[in-house]
PDB file of C-alpha atoms in Angstrom:
ATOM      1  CA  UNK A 615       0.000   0.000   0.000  1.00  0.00           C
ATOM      2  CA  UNK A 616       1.492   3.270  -1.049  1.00  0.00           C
ATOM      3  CA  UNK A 617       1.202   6.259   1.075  1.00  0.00           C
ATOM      4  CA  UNK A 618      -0.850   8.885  -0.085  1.00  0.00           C
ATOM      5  CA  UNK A 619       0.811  12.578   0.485  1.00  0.00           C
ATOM      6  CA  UNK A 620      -1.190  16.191   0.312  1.00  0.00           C
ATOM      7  CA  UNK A 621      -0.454  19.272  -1.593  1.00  0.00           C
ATOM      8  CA  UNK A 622      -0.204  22.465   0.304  1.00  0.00           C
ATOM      9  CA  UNK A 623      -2.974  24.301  -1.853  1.00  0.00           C
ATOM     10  CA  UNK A 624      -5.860  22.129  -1.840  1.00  0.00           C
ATOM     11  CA  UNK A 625      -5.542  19.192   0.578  1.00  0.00           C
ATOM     12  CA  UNK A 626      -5.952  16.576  -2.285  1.00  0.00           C
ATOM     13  CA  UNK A 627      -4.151  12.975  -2.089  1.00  0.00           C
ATOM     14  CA  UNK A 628      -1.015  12.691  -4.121  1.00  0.00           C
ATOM     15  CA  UNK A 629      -0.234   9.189  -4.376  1.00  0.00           C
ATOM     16  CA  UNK A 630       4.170   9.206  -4.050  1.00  0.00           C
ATOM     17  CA  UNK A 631       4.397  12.855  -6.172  1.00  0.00           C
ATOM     18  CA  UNK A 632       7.830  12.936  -7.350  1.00  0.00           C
ATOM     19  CA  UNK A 633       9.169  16.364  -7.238  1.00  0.00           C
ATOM     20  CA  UNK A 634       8.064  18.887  -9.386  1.00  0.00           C
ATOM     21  CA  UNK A 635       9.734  22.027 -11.637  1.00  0.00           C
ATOM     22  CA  UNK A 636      11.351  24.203  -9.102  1.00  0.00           C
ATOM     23  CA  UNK A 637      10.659  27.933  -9.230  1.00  0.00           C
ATOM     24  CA  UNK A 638      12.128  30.669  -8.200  1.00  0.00           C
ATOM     25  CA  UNK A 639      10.383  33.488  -5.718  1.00  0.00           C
ATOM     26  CA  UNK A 640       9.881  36.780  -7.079  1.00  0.00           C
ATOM     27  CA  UNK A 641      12.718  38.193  -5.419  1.00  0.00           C
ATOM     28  CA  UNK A 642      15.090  35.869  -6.392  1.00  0.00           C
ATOM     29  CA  UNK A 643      13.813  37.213 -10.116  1.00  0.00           C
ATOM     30  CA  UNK A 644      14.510  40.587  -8.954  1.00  0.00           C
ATOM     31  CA  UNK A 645      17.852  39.887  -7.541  1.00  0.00           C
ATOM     32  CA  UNK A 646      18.763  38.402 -10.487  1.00  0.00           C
ATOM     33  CA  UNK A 647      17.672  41.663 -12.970  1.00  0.00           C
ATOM     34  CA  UNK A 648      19.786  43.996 -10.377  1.00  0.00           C
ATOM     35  CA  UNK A 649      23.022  42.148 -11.228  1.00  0.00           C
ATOM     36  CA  UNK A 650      21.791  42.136 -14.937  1.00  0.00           C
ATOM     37  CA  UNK A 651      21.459  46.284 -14.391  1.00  0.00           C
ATOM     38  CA  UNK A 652      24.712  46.657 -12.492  1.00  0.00           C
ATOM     39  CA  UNK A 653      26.868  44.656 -15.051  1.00  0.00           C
ATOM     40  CA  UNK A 654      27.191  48.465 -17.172  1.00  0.00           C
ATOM     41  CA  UNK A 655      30.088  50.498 -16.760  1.00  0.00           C
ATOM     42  CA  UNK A 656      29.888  54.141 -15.826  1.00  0.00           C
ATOM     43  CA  UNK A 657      30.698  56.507 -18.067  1.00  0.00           C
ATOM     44  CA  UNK A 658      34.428  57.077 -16.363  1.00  0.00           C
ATOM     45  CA  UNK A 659      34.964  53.329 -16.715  1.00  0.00           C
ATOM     46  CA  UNK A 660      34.409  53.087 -20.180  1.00  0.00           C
ATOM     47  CA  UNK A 661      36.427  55.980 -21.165  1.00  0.00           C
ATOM     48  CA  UNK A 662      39.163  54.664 -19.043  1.00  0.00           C
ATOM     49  CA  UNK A 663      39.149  51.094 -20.497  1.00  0.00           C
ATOM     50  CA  UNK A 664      38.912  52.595 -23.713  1.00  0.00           C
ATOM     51  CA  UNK A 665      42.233  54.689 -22.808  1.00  0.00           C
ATOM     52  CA  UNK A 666      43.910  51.502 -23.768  1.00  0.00           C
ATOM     53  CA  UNK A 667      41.970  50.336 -26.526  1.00  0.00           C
ATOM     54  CA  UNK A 668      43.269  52.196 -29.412  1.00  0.00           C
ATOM     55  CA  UNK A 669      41.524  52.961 -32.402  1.00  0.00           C
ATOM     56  CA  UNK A 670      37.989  52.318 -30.323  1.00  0.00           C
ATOM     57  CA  UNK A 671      36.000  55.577 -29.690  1.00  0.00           C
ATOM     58  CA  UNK A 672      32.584  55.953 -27.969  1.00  0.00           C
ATOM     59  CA  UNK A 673      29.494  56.371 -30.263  1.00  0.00           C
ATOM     60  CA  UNK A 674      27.512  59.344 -29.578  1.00  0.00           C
ATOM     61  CA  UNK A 675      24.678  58.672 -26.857  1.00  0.00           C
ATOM     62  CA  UNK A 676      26.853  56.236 -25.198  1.00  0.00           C
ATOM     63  CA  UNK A 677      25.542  52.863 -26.928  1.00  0.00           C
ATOM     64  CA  UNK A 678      28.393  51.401 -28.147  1.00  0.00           C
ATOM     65  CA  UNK A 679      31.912  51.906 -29.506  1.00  0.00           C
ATOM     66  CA  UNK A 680      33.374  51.965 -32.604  1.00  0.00           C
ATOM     67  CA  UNK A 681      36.771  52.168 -35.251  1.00  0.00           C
ATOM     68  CA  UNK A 682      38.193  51.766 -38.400  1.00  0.00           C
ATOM     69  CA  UNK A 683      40.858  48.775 -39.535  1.00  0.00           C
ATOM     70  CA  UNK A 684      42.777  49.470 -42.404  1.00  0.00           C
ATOM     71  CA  UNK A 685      44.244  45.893 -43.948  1.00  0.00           C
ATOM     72  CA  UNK A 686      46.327  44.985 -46.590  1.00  0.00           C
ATOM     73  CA  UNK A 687      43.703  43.926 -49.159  1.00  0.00           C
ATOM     74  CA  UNK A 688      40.053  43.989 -49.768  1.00  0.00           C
ATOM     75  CA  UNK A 689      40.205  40.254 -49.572  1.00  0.00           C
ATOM     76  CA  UNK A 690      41.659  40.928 -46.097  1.00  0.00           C
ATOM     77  CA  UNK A 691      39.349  43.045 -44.986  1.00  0.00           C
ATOM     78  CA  UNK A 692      36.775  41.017 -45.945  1.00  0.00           C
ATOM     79  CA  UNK A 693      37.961  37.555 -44.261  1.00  0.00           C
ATOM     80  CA  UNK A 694      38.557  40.046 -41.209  1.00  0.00           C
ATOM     81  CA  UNK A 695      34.795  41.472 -41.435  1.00  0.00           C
ATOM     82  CA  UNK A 696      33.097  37.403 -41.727  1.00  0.00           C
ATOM     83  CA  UNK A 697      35.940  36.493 -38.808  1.00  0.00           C
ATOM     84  CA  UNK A 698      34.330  39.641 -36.664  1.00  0.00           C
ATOM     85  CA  UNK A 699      30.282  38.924 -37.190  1.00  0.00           C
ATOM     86  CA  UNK A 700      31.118  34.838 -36.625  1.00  0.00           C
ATOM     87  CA  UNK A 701      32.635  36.034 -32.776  1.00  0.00           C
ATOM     88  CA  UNK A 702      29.429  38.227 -32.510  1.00  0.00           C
ATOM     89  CA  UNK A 703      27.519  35.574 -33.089  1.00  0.00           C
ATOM     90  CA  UNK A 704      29.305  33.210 -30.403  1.00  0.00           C
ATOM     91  CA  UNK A 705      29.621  35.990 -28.036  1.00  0.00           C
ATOM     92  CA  UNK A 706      26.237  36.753 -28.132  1.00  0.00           C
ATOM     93  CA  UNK A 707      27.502  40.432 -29.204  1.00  0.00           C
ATOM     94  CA  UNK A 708      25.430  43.202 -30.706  1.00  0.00           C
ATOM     95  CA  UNK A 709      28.303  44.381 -33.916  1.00  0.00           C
ATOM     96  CA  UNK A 710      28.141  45.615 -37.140  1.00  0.00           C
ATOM     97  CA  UNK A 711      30.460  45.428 -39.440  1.00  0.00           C
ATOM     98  CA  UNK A 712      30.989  47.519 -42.713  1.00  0.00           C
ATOM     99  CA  UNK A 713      33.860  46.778 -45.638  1.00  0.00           C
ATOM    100  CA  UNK A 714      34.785  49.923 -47.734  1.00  0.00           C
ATOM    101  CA  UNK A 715      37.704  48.522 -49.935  1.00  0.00           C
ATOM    102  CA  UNK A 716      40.916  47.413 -47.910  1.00  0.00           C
ATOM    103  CA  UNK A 717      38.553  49.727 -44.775  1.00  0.00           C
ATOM    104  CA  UNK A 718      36.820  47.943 -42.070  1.00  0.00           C
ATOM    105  CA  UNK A 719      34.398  49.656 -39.793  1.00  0.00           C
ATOM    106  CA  UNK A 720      33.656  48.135 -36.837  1.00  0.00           C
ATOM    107  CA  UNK A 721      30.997  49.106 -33.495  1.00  0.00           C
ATOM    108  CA  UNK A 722      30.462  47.028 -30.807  1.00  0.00           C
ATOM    109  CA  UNK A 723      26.787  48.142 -29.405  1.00  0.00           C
ATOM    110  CA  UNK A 724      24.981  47.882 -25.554  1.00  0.00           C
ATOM    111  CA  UNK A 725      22.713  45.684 -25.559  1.00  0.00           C
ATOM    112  CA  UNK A 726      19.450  47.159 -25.604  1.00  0.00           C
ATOM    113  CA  UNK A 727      16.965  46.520 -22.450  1.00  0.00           C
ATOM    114  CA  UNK A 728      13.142  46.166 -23.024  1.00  0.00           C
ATOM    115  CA  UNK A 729      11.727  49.567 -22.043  1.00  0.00           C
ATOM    116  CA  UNK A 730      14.968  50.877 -21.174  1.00  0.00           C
ATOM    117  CA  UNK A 731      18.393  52.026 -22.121  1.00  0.00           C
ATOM    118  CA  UNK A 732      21.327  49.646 -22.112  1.00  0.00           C
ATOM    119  CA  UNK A 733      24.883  50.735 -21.443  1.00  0.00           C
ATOM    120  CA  UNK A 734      27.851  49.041 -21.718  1.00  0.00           C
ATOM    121  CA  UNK A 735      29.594  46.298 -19.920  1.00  0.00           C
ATOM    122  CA  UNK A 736      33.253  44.894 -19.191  1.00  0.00           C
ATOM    123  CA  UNK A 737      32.081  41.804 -21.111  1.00  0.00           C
ATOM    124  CA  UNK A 738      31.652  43.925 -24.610  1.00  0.00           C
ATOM    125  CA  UNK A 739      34.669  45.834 -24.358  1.00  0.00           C
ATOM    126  CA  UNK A 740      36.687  42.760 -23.433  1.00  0.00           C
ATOM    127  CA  UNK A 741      35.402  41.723 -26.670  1.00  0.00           C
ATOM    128  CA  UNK A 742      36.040  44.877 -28.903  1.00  0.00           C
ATOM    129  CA  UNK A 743      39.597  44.923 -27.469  1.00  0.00           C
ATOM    130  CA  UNK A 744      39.996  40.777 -28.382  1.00  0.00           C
ATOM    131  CA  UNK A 745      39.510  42.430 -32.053  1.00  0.00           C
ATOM    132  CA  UNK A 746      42.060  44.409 -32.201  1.00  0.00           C
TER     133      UNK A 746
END
């Protein structure tokens, strides 16, 4: 005989329930979005960090960075630009990337926040400055 086991809510028997989907408590959802929010830099940081970036400059607005690779060839530039927008992609990175001849112009952008403005964080600088 199996032993029959009640639910909190409504009192009904639950014959040997195995665990179900754990979820989380609104403030644990909260906690969570804070740390999202607090992962931008100020302002100071970024210009700092971009101190020893060269080439990188900060778009107007704040949203991102950009700067302009000059390579040896078109050809170059253009292996360069699909190298670039495949790291985006694994990075989860917000970039565009523009070839004008042997020119590549590169920005590196916040991400954007539903119903709010996104700045930037140590994570997409550390990957403007892997770029070179």
């Amino acid at each position: 005989m199996s032993k029959k086991q009640t639910t909190p809510q409504d009192g009904a028997p639950v014959a040997n329930a195995a665990p179900g989907p754990k979820f989380l408590k609104a403030e644990r959802v909260q906690e969570e979005l804070v740390a999202k929010v607090d992962a931008r830099l100020k302002a100071e940081r970024v210009q700092a960090r971009l101190k020893g970036m060269p080439g990188w400059g900060l778009l107007k607005g704040g949203r991102g960075i950009d700067r302009v690779k000059e390579l040896g060839s078109a050809e170059g530039a253009a292996d360069y630009a699909g190298f670039v927008l495949r790291q985006a992609a694994r990075d989860q990175q917000v970039a565009c990337v523009e070839l004008q001849g042997c020119r590549v112009l590169l920005a590196v952008f916040a991400k954007g926040r539903s119903g709010g403005r996104g700045g930037l964080t140590a994570k997409q600088l550390d990957f403007a400055a892997a770029l070179g």
